[in-house]
Amino acid sequence: MRPTNRRQTTKTNAPAAPQPADDDAIPENIDEFRNALARRISRLIGDHEEYWRSCKELSCRRRRACLAPRIHCSNAPPLPPSTPEQQARTMAQVQRMLREFQARREQGA
């Protein structure tokens, strides 16, 4: 018999690795978690836009990355003012997205 280079096409009965029900641990202090999350988001935006190049924070320029020492990037341009209608529209959109997310989560559970 000569050897062949075929792949094995039969199924194995090996069990798959168990999937955890929820892989995210519940934070002990929700305020610290929220601040850390806000800081990470701000860093991500600051790094993407490279705000650190002209930042007044020495630590940002030194690391060549946004460190967002005050949670909000100090070099990011301010947001334009919004009208009450725009704020209401945004809040309605956020609530709608949260309801959709919750519904999808309940269907999957």
XYZ file of N, CA and C in Angstrom:
327
model
N 0.833 -1.173 0.000
C 0.000 0.000 0.000
C 0.877 1.235 0.000
N 0.449 2.192 -0.729
C 1.178 3.453 -0.718
C 0.392 4.490 0.086
N 1.097 5.418 0.726
C 0.402 6.423 1.560
C -0.354 7.415 0.693
N -1.457 7.902 1.224
C -2.262 8.903 0.521
C -2.232 10.209 1.293
N -2.549 11.268 0.610
C -2.569 12.598 1.232
C -3.996 13.079 1.475
N -4.923 12.170 1.653
C -6.316 12.562 1.891
C -6.513 13.018 3.321
N -7.449 13.950 3.449
C -7.820 14.392 4.789
C -8.862 13.459 5.363
N -8.884 13.383 6.661
C -9.888 12.568 7.327
C -11.235 13.262 7.209
N -12.220 12.563 6.693
C -13.535 13.163 6.492
C -14.575 12.611 7.453
N -14.189 11.701 8.309
C -15.165 11.159 9.253
C -15.285 12.075 10.455
N -16.453 12.061 11.060
C -16.689 12.878 12.241
C -16.148 12.178 13.473
N -15.655 12.967 14.398
C -15.205 12.402 15.660
C -16.259 12.669 16.719
N -16.251 11.850 17.732
C -17.216 12.003 18.823
C -16.619 12.747 20.004
N -15.544 13.478 19.777
C -14.922 14.233 20.861
C -15.835 15.396 21.251
N -16.058 15.577 22.540
C -16.922 16.694 22.952
C -16.230 18.035 22.714
N -17.023 19.013 22.364
C -16.494 20.361 22.158
C -16.196 20.985 23.518
N -15.341 21.990 23.504
C -15.019 22.689 24.751
C -16.275 23.380 25.271
N -16.540 23.280 26.573
C -17.760 23.913 27.102
C -17.668 25.429 26.996
N -18.771 26.035 26.618
C -18.849 27.485 26.491
C -19.395 28.060 27.795
N -18.716 29.057 28.348
C -19.241 29.657 29.581
C -20.548 30.391 29.302
N -21.440 30.375 30.274
C -22.730 31.034 30.114
C -22.548 32.544 29.971
N -21.672 33.116 30.777
C -21.403 34.545 30.712
C -19.928 34.728 31.067
N -19.131 35.125 30.102
C -17.702 35.192 30.329
C -17.264 36.501 30.978
N -18.131 37.468 31.110
C -17.778 38.738 31.739
C -18.093 38.675 33.229
N -17.094 38.991 34.023
C -17.311 39.010 35.467
C -18.078 40.281 35.851
N -18.879 40.171 36.875
C -19.637 41.330 37.348
C -18.684 42.218 38.129
N -18.568 43.507 37.744
C -17.639 44.382 38.464
C -18.134 44.659 39.879
N -17.164 44.777 40.797
C -17.520 45.050 42.186
C -17.986 46.486 42.373
N -17.309 47.426 41.708
C -17.675 48.832 41.822
C -18.065 49.322 40.433
N -19.331 49.536 40.213
C -19.829 49.895 38.892
C -19.320 51.259 38.438
N -19.115 52.190 39.377
C -18.610 53.517 39.009
C -17.184 53.444 38.475
N -16.339 52.637 39.111
C -14.971 52.465 38.619
C -14.984 51.814 37.244
N -15.867 50.840 37.071
C -15.979 50.176 35.775
C -16.396 51.166 34.690
N -17.382 51.994 34.975
C -17.844 52.987 33.999
C -16.750 53.994 33.660
N -16.019 54.448 34.680
C -14.925 55.386 34.429
C -13.830 54.740 33.586
N -13.501 53.497 33.884
C -12.464 52.806 33.108
C -12.925 52.605 31.664
N -14.198 52.265 31.484
C -14.727 52.086 30.131
C -14.722 53.400 29.364
N -15.129 54.479 30.010
C -15.113 55.789 29.357
C -13.688 56.192 28.994
N -12.750 55.907 29.864
C -11.351 56.227 29.590
C -10.837 55.423 28.396
N -11.194 54.129 28.324
C -10.747 53.296 27.208
C -11.342 53.770 25.883
N -12.611 54.149 25.890
C -13.249 54.651 24.669
C -12.595 55.946 24.230
N -12.334 56.827 25.185
C -11.693 58.094 24.851
C -10.290 57.872 24.301
N -9.562 56.931 24.886
C -8.230 56.606 24.373
C -8.302 56.080 22.949
N -9.258 55.213 22.702
C -9.412 54.645 21.366
C -9.670 55.737 20.336
N -10.558 56.657 20.660
C -10.864 57.757 19.737
C -9.650 58.659 19.579
N -8.986 58.966 20.675
C -7.806 59.825 20.617
C -6.674 59.199 19.830
N -6.488 57.889 19.969
C -5.437 57.215 19.205
C -5.777 57.173 17.724
N -7.046 56.943 17.427
C -7.470 56.870 16.028
C -7.275 58.211 15.321
N -7.618 59.281 15.992
C -7.503 60.612 15.409
C -6.110 61.214 15.597
N -5.254 60.523 16.341
C -3.891 60.978 16.641
C -3.877 62.369 17.280
N -4.775 62.568 18.232
C -4.814 63.824 18.965
C -3.554 64.007 19.800
N -2.887 62.911 20.120
C -1.713 62.987 20.973
C -0.581 63.779 20.338
N -0.568 63.930 19.028
C 0.530 64.638 18.358
C 0.647 66.091 18.831
N -0.477 66.724 19.090
C -0.440 68.125 19.518
C -1.071 68.310 20.897
N -1.085 67.251 21.693
C -1.718 67.309 23.017
C -0.861 68.116 23.989
N -1.521 68.822 24.896
C -0.795 69.594 25.904
C -0.307 68.699 27.039
N -0.821 67.457 27.119
C -0.371 66.509 28.146
C 0.955 65.882 27.716
N 1.984 66.051 28.527
C 3.295 65.506 28.193
C 3.284 63.987 28.120
N 2.501 63.356 28.989
C 2.474 61.893 28.999
C 1.917 61.328 27.696
N 0.955 62.009 27.086
C 0.401 61.542 25.805
C 1.449 61.636 24.697
N 2.125 62.756 24.635
C 3.146 62.929 23.600
C 4.308 61.969 23.826
N 4.657 61.744 25.074
C 5.768 60.853 25.388
C 5.466 59.416 24.940
N 4.252 58.943 25.199
C 3.886 57.572 24.832
C 3.402 57.460 23.399
N 3.201 58.596 22.748
C 2.668 58.634 21.378
C 1.348 57.876 21.294
N 0.538 58.104 22.296
C -0.794 57.521 22.370
C -1.607 58.356 23.342
N -2.896 58.401 23.129
C -3.772 59.154 24.023
C -3.920 58.391 25.333
N -3.565 59.031 26.427
C -3.707 58.409 27.736
C -4.963 58.873 28.448
N -5.577 59.927 27.959
C -6.802 60.488 28.536
C -6.706 60.549 30.056
N -5.745 61.318 30.582
C -5.558 61.329 32.029
C -6.752 61.870 32.794
N -7.597 62.657 32.154
C -8.777 63.203 32.838
C -10.063 62.589 32.281
N -9.980 61.342 31.886
C -11.053 60.547 31.302
C -11.412 61.028 29.895
N -11.452 62.310 29.675
C -11.750 62.860 28.353
C -10.457 63.406 27.758
N -10.197 63.116 26.499
C -8.988 63.605 25.846
C -8.985 65.133 25.892
N -7.923 65.692 26.422
C -7.864 67.144 26.583
C -7.626 67.867 25.270
N -7.285 67.138 24.225
C -6.989 67.757 22.947
C -8.113 67.545 21.921
N -9.130 66.818 22.286
C -10.237 66.560 21.362
C -11.042 67.834 21.159
N -11.475 68.085 19.941
C -12.288 69.289 19.721
C -13.636 69.163 20.427
N -14.195 70.259 20.906
C -15.488 70.186 21.597
C -16.607 69.829 20.612
N -17.603 69.161 21.130
C -18.756 68.813 20.309
C -19.593 70.052 20.029
N -20.216 70.103 18.871
C -21.087 71.247 18.602
C -22.314 71.187 19.518
N -22.872 72.333 19.881
C -24.055 72.316 20.754
C -25.235 71.658 20.041
N -26.018 70.945 20.822
C -27.174 70.272 20.232
C -28.460 70.923 20.734
N -29.476 70.827 19.920
C -30.783 71.383 20.274
C -31.539 70.368 21.134
N -32.561 70.795 21.856
C -33.355 69.839 22.638
C -33.984 68.744 21.764
N -34.346 69.074 20.526
C -34.915 68.068 19.621
C -33.875 67.002 19.287
N -32.630 67.433 19.046
C -31.575 66.474 18.740
C -31.288 65.587 19.948
N -31.300 66.164 21.140
C -31.073 65.375 22.344
C -32.181 64.349 22.536
N -33.441 64.760 22.321
C -34.576 63.839 22.464
C -34.489 62.719 21.427
N -34.109 63.058 20.195
C -33.983 62.055 19.139
C -32.884 61.047 19.482
N -31.781 61.546 20.002
C -30.679 60.661 20.371
C -31.066 59.739 21.519
N -31.738 60.279 22.525
C -32.162 59.446 23.650
C -33.165 58.384 23.215
N -34.072 58.741 22.311
C -35.029 57.761 21.797
C -34.307 56.659 21.021
N -33.308 57.046 20.258
C -32.536 56.065 19.492
C -31.775 55.121 20.428
N -31.191 55.651 21.495
C -30.475 54.819 22.461
C -31.435 53.852 23.143
N -32.601 54.334 23.543
C -33.583 53.463 24.186
C -34.058 52.365 23.243
N -34.271 52.715 21.979
C -34.701 51.729 20.992
C -33.631 50.651 20.806
N -32.384 51.067 20.736
C -31.296 50.104 20.575
C -31.161 49.201 21.802
N -31.348 49.765 22.991
C -31.288 48.951 24.199
C -32.416 47.926 24.246
N -33.615 48.336 23.848
C -34.741 47.383 23.804
C -34.473 46.264 22.805
N -33.944 46.617 21.630
C -33.622 45.595 20.623
C -32.557 44.639 21.136
N -31.548 45.166 21.794
C -30.487 44.341 22.348
C -31.051 43.396 23.401
N -31.900 43.919 24.277
C -32.499 43.087 25.318
C -33.371 42.002 24.706
N -34.134 42.330 23.669
C -34.996 41.333 23.029
C -34.156 40.228 22.387
N -33.060 40.610 21.709
C -32.180 39.618 21.106
C -31.534 38.736 22.175
N -31.197 39.343 23.290
C -30.570 38.584 24.367
C -31.548 37.598 24.982
N -32.809 38.007 25.136
C -33.819 37.110 25.697
C -34.150 35.977 24.735
N -34.114 36.231 23.435
C -34.386 35.173 22.465
C -33.264 34.132 22.457
N -32.034 34.598 22.645
C -30.892 33.688 22.636
C -30.754 32.902 23.931
N -31.334 33.392 25.013
C -31.180 32.723 26.320
C -32.171 31.629 26.517
